[in-house]
XYZ file of C-alpha atoms in Angstrom:
407
model
C 37.315 102.102 -11.729
C 35.368 98.403 -11.497
C 32.448 97.929 -11.750
C 29.475 96.829 -9.285
C 29.484 94.308 -11.660
C 32.963 93.623 -11.124
C 33.864 93.962 -7.120
C 30.020 90.957 -7.231
C 32.066 88.681 -9.900
C 34.687 88.857 -7.359
C 33.495 88.857 -4.060
C 31.768 85.891 -4.477
C 34.525 83.642 -6.387
C 36.087 84.483 -3.044
C 32.589 83.911 -0.929
C 32.323 80.776 -1.951
C 36.308 80.005 -1.954
C 36.514 80.028 1.258
C 33.156 80.352 3.017
C 30.723 77.841 1.434
C 30.817 74.153 2.368
C 32.329 71.123 0.023
C 29.064 69.755 0.371
C 27.332 71.530 -1.272
C 27.607 70.477 -5.042
C 25.140 72.500 -6.523
C 24.840 75.129 -5.002
C 28.032 76.660 -6.043
C 30.420 79.213 -8.070
C 29.483 77.392 -10.915
C 25.570 77.105 -10.596
C 26.179 81.145 -9.934
C 28.415 81.260 -13.640
C 25.422 79.300 -14.987
C 22.648 81.946 -13.493
C 24.666 84.527 -14.380
C 24.802 83.959 -18.111
C 21.140 82.443 -18.215
C 20.067 85.858 -16.901
C 21.551 87.404 -19.823
C 20.324 85.470 -22.543
C 17.133 86.014 -21.663
C 17.794 90.047 -21.580
C 19.185 89.407 -25.137
C 17.217 88.415 -26.049
C 14.364 90.756 -24.710
C 14.029 95.333 -23.609
C 15.621 95.894 -20.076
C 17.221 99.274 -19.847
C 20.579 99.068 -18.824
C 19.623 99.351 -15.027
C 18.250 96.951 -15.055
C 20.564 94.707 -16.821
C 22.562 95.388 -13.680
C 20.242 94.614 -11.053
C 19.370 91.591 -12.209
C 22.136 90.385 -12.777
C 23.305 91.934 -9.042
C 20.797 89.586 -7.976
C 22.092 86.757 -9.439
C 25.203 86.858 -8.246
C 24.188 86.897 -4.957
C 21.281 84.817 -5.539
C 22.786 81.652 -3.642
C 24.865 83.217 -1.180
C 23.400 82.222 1.907
C 24.830 78.775 1.520
C 27.796 80.085 3.054
C 25.643 80.310 6.298
C 23.143 77.062 5.620
C 20.041 76.057 3.556
C 17.508 77.238 5.622
C 16.094 80.169 4.584
C 19.432 79.908 1.994
C 17.584 83.614 -0.003
C 16.472 85.146 3.039
C 19.673 85.126 3.575
C 21.882 85.908 0.407
C 19.194 88.896 -0.373
C 20.713 90.750 3.809
C 24.453 88.938 2.066
C 23.478 91.527 -1.356
C 22.210 94.556 1.468
C 25.715 94.889 2.914
C 27.466 94.790 -0.411
C 26.014 96.945 -1.929
C 25.610 99.282 1.305
C 28.910 99.244 0.904
C 29.834 99.695 -2.461
C 27.485 102.806 -2.700
C 24.526 101.497 -4.158
C 21.144 103.460 -4.451
C 18.686 102.164 -1.554
C 15.837 101.675 -3.701
C 18.207 98.852 -6.099
C 18.923 97.517 -2.899
C 15.220 96.214 -2.035
C 14.556 95.702 -5.643
C 17.348 93.548 -6.139
C 16.299 91.725 -3.079
C 13.257 91.356 -4.192
C 14.141 89.785 -7.212
C 16.699 87.239 -4.929
C 13.631 86.079 -3.268
C 11.469 85.141 -5.817
C 13.861 83.207 -6.432
C 12.294 80.159 -3.576
C 10.716 77.403 -4.726
C 6.522 78.074 -3.788
C 7.394 82.098 -4.398
C 5.563 83.743 -7.600
C 7.480 86.572 -9.224
C 5.672 90.280 -8.967
C 7.118 91.651 -11.924
C 9.614 91.499 -14.735
C 12.705 91.306 -12.944
C 12.209 88.257 -10.874
C 10.550 86.571 -13.704
C 14.189 86.408 -15.320
C 16.096 85.947 -12.609
C 13.122 83.259 -11.153
C 13.392 82.011 -14.911
C 17.658 81.528 -14.780
C 17.842 79.989 -11.746
C 15.916 77.320 -12.909
C 17.050 77.972 -16.406
C 18.683 74.171 -15.829
C 15.734 71.707 -16.337
C 16.784 72.649 -20.750
C 19.855 72.354 -21.282
C 21.630 69.655 -22.221
C 23.874 69.254 -18.529
C 20.692 68.498 -16.845
C 21.046 65.111 -15.909
C 25.250 65.748 -14.936
C 22.878 68.574 -11.932
C 20.573 66.415 -10.802
C 23.004 63.871 -9.636
C 25.467 66.901 -8.295
C 21.711 67.773 -6.573
C 21.249 64.909 -5.320
C 24.179 63.942 -3.877
C 23.953 67.443 -2.073
C 20.542 66.316 -0.355
C 22.270 63.535 0.306
C 25.599 65.107 2.468
C 23.837 68.347 3.678
C 20.195 67.329 4.307
C 20.782 63.936 5.221
C 18.124 62.831 2.605
C 19.196 59.654 0.550
C 16.706 59.351 -2.702
C 16.940 55.479 -4.919
C 16.805 55.880 -8.211
C 13.247 55.595 -8.857
C 11.904 58.327 -5.750
C 14.710 60.573 -7.245
C 12.708 59.717 -10.752
C 9.817 60.538 -9.673
C 10.238 63.998 -8.043
C 11.821 65.172 -11.010
C 8.569 63.903 -12.527
C 6.160 66.508 -9.539
C 8.849 69.325 -10.091
C 8.354 69.112 -14.293
C 4.717 68.952 -13.717
C 3.403 70.631 -10.966
C 6.011 72.952 -9.095
C 8.018 74.763 -11.802
C 6.812 76.982 -14.496
C 9.266 79.707 -17.048
C 7.773 83.850 -16.303
C 9.299 85.230 -19.787
C 8.312 85.216 -22.982
C 12.066 83.900 -24.439
C 12.359 80.952 -22.046
C 8.663 79.685 -22.443
C 9.156 79.670 -25.945
C 12.706 78.822 -26.226
C 13.926 76.603 -22.942
C 9.707 75.158 -22.648
C 10.970 72.351 -25.508
C 14.094 71.579 -24.945
C 12.424 71.575 -20.782
C 9.925 68.426 -22.260
C 13.094 66.804 -23.759
C 14.837 66.077 -20.536
C 10.953 65.564 -18.694
C 10.602 62.440 -21.751
C 14.397 61.707 -21.867
C 12.981 61.220 -17.532
C 9.424 59.289 -18.491
C 11.309 57.404 -20.646
C 12.576 56.299 -18.703
C 11.093 55.703 -15.455
C 9.428 53.763 -18.294
C 12.378 51.426 -19.095
C 12.930 50.553 -15.785
C 9.146 49.869 -15.525
C 9.427 47.096 -18.138
C 12.767 45.776 -16.875
C 11.449 45.509 -13.372
C 7.632 43.527 -14.860
C 10.491 41.258 -16.298
C 12.412 40.150 -14.043
C 9.029 40.255 -12.004
C 7.154 37.941 -13.959
C 11.520 35.787 -14.748
C 11.359 35.151 -10.299
C 7.635 33.974 -11.034
C 7.934 31.593 -13.438
C 11.648 30.252 -12.018
C 9.293 30.043 -8.521
C 6.426 28.161 -10.398
C 9.085 25.451 -12.093
C 10.596 24.874 -8.762
C 7.272 24.230 -7.419
C 5.132 23.173 -9.559
C 7.411 21.236 -11.699
C 9.292 17.731 -10.334
C 11.668 17.841 -13.398
C 14.386 20.129 -11.804
C 14.344 18.564 -8.737
C 15.369 15.342 -10.929
C 18.124 17.001 -13.445
C 19.543 18.086 -9.927
C 19.585 14.186 -9.084
C 20.987 12.856 -11.495
C 23.702 15.482 -12.331
C 24.523 15.388 -8.934
C 24.232 11.897 -7.999
C 26.620 11.051 -11.090
C 28.774 13.163 -11.351
C 29.195 12.418 -7.699
C 30.001 8.653 -8.322
C 32.478 10.088 -11.753
C 34.606 12.193 -8.947
C 34.434 9.143 -6.390
C 35.546 6.870 -9.628
C 38.538 9.291 -10.204
C 39.662 8.949 -6.266
C 39.637 5.473 -6.873
C 41.908 5.212 -9.710
C 44.532 8.185 -7.950
C 44.297 5.742 -5.230
C 45.051 3.032 -7.215
C 48.218 5.113 -9.401
C 50.535 5.650 -6.066
C 49.892 2.460 -5.366
C 51.214 1.228 -8.886
C 53.711 3.775 -8.617
C 55.016 3.193 -5.141
C 55.571 -0.768 -5.802
C 57.016 -0.129 -8.995
C 59.637 1.841 -7.010
C 59.886 -1.203 -3.945
C 60.642 -3.359 -6.393
C 63.010 -1.360 -8.925
C 64.778 -0.516 -6.117
C 65.142 -4.669 -5.014
C 65.667 -5.512 -8.968
C 68.663 -3.215 -8.986
C 70.968 -3.212 -4.859
C 68.836 -5.999 -3.068
C 68.186 -9.543 -5.700
C 72.183 -8.614 -6.844
C 73.390 -9.687 -4.108
C 71.982 -12.557 -3.274
C 73.891 -15.352 -4.590
C 77.038 -14.446 -2.191
C 76.640 -16.672 1.483
C 76.512 -14.215 2.859
C 73.229 -12.644 2.266
C 71.660 -15.982 1.937
C 69.149 -14.968 4.938
C 67.812 -11.969 3.075
C 66.698 -14.854 0.387
C 63.403 -14.599 1.715
C 63.253 -11.519 3.244
C 63.590 -10.585 0.044
C 61.272 -12.808 -2.043
C 58.319 -11.825 0.153
C 58.664 -8.223 -0.475
C 59.209 -8.804 -4.462
C 55.759 -11.295 -4.720
C 53.856 -8.902 -2.453
C 54.116 -5.679 -4.382
C 54.199 -6.896 -7.847
C 51.298 -8.736 -6.004
C 49.379 -5.745 -5.497
C 50.671 -4.016 -8.755
C 48.828 -7.213 -10.661
C 46.210 -5.663 -7.722
C 45.980 -2.132 -8.631
C 45.945 -2.493 -12.661
C 42.827 -5.030 -12.365
C 40.971 -2.133 -10.317
C 42.274 1.117 -13.518
C 41.331 -1.724 -16.305
C 38.666 -0.965 -17.960
C 35.346 -2.296 -19.456
C 34.821 -2.722 -23.125
C 31.419 -3.835 -24.923
C 31.261 -4.710 -28.237
C 30.326 -0.922 -28.617
C 27.552 -1.729 -31.351
C 23.579 -2.048 -31.204
C 20.599 -2.525 -33.432
C 18.072 -0.184 -34.542
C 15.413 -3.614 -32.820
C 17.449 -2.407 -29.178
C 16.668 1.914 -29.870
C 13.047 0.869 -30.930
C 12.792 -1.138 -28.128
C 14.802 0.333 -25.594
C 16.919 -1.968 -24.578
C 20.100 0.080 -24.972
C 22.475 2.786 -23.190
C 23.294 5.017 -26.107
C 24.387 7.568 -22.916
C 26.984 4.329 -22.749
C 30.367 4.615 -25.273
C 30.633 1.228 -24.681
C 27.732 0.793 -26.487
C 28.019 2.466 -29.367
C 31.569 3.312 -30.137
C 31.696 1.774 -33.805
C 29.066 2.950 -35.382
C 28.747 5.790 -37.286
C 28.393 9.337 -36.542
C 24.401 8.772 -38.745
C 23.404 6.049 -36.995
C 24.061 7.084 -33.211
C 22.612 10.530 -34.339
C 19.367 8.572 -35.861
C 18.357 6.696 -33.264
C 19.481 9.442 -30.390
C 17.231 12.184 -31.808
C 14.729 8.684 -31.728
C 14.679 8.749 -28.123
C 15.459 12.451 -27.538
C 11.887 13.749 -26.915
C 10.951 9.746 -24.831
C 12.111 11.998 -21.709
C 11.696 8.227 -19.443
C 13.431 6.521 -21.632
C 16.035 9.673 -21.351
C 15.749 9.211 -17.516
C 15.899 4.955 -18.084
C 19.326 5.259 -19.535
C 20.318 8.164 -16.909
C 19.783 5.038 -14.372
C 21.318 2.020 -16.039
C 24.435 4.425 -16.435
C 24.235 5.356 -13.171
C 23.289 2.320 -11.912
C 26.428 0.560 -13.934
C 29.132 3.262 -12.306
C 27.755 2.017 -8.825
C 29.447 -1.238 -9.976
C 32.315 -0.864 -11.178
C 32.762 2.050 -8.391
C 31.844 -1.727 -6.412
C 34.636 -3.440 -8.259
C 37.354 -0.760 -8.067
C 36.992 -0.007 -4.578
C 37.232 -3.879 -3.474
C 39.893 -4.638 -5.616
C 41.525 -1.370 -4.374
C 40.798 -2.664 -0.465
C 42.295 -6.064 -0.924
C 45.310 -4.392 -2.980
C 45.599 -2.264 -0.194
C 45.731 -5.280 2.470
C 48.250 -7.386 0.016
C 50.437 -3.915 0.303
C 50.558 -4.066 4.011
C 50.471 -7.350 4.860
C 53.845 -7.521 2.323
C 55.319 -4.304 4.113
C 54.535 -6.527 7.296
C 55.531 -9.806 6.695
C 59.545 -8.324 4.396
C 60.411 -6.220 7.974
C 59.269 -9.246 10.161
C 61.363 -11.345 7.829
C 64.305 -9.442 7.244
C 64.525 -9.153 11.278
C 64.255 -12.693 12.201
C 66.840 -13.083 9.562
C 69.213 -10.727 10.569
C 68.408 -11.542 14.240
C 69.429 -15.137 13.174
C 72.736 -14.214 11.380
C 73.292 -12.659 15.822
C 72.453 -16.195 17.111
C 75.109 -18.037 15.108
C 77.407 -16.017 15.379
C 77.599 -16.070 19.310
C 77.613 -20.228 18.617
C 80.601 -20.214 16.048
C 83.089 -18.783 18.789
C 83.520 -20.603 21.285
C 83.691 -23.781 18.867
C 86.532 -22.027 17.388
C 87.645 -20.374 20.652
C 88.440 -24.054 21.958
């Protein structure tokens, strides 16, 4: 025959499985099992009569069953469910009263009035001293969000836990005080350490933000560096665009010349094709001119590649431009850089000169590129016009010759 405790365990399992809402991530069957085991742990290490052990374990199994009807006054609802079960299973009236009192004592702000109530109250909060405290704490946090709609930030939840540990909770049984209180304090220290770590991190981030804001607003260096960086990048990008356009023109005109040399010019020695000579020459000459201009626009200008110590000393050389140092040894170049690296004004002077020279190069490139486009366009137009006139002249000549032959 099953004992009342065995019946209770099966009843609670089915009750939670079928009626407990899914939003209760903490107050569920697993929590109930842990409370039962913690109650057994206390009683195994205390002098408790067998009949009283049954009372404590019955109340442990039923202490959170009220959650099937909602979290409000769940202790009272749990006591009522336990009473109904006990009556159905023939439990003594006096024992039922003790079970209900134990369940009602689990309310957070209620002080236990008997040793049995102390056992259950300590067992119900045993998770505060267990190594799975962090896990169940996060489950309880999510349960509060789902069931009550209250969302706690990590900081707010830490503060709630610290308040619970230091102000609202205490253990009552001797076993819990001797064995669980030290472990509870370890978990509290873990929370406090995390709080301290977060505070230091936040202070560090705040200080970093303040210094960044101060540096940004009070020091012109950042703005100057941004100015040079953006402007130099834009100049280099414009130079790349010019080179790309020149290469396109170079390729197109090379193809035109190749086609002309392969297919058109060899046929010009025939008397019937002499009218195509001038249009072909115009096409080829303008294409050659466009190629030459494209090459000129992309042709690099390299200087001597050397500088003297006197030039460095007098700040007369731009050490950032490769054309001034490509023939120098690395040691001499490093020596020159070391000499001027701490002179901000000279560094900015070199950057300015580099920027200016890039501008001059761009001016030359885009001027030649513009001329190249004009030459290419003019060559295409003149060639097309010349071809049209040449074919028109042939048609007219053919019409004049035909009547003469007829006569």
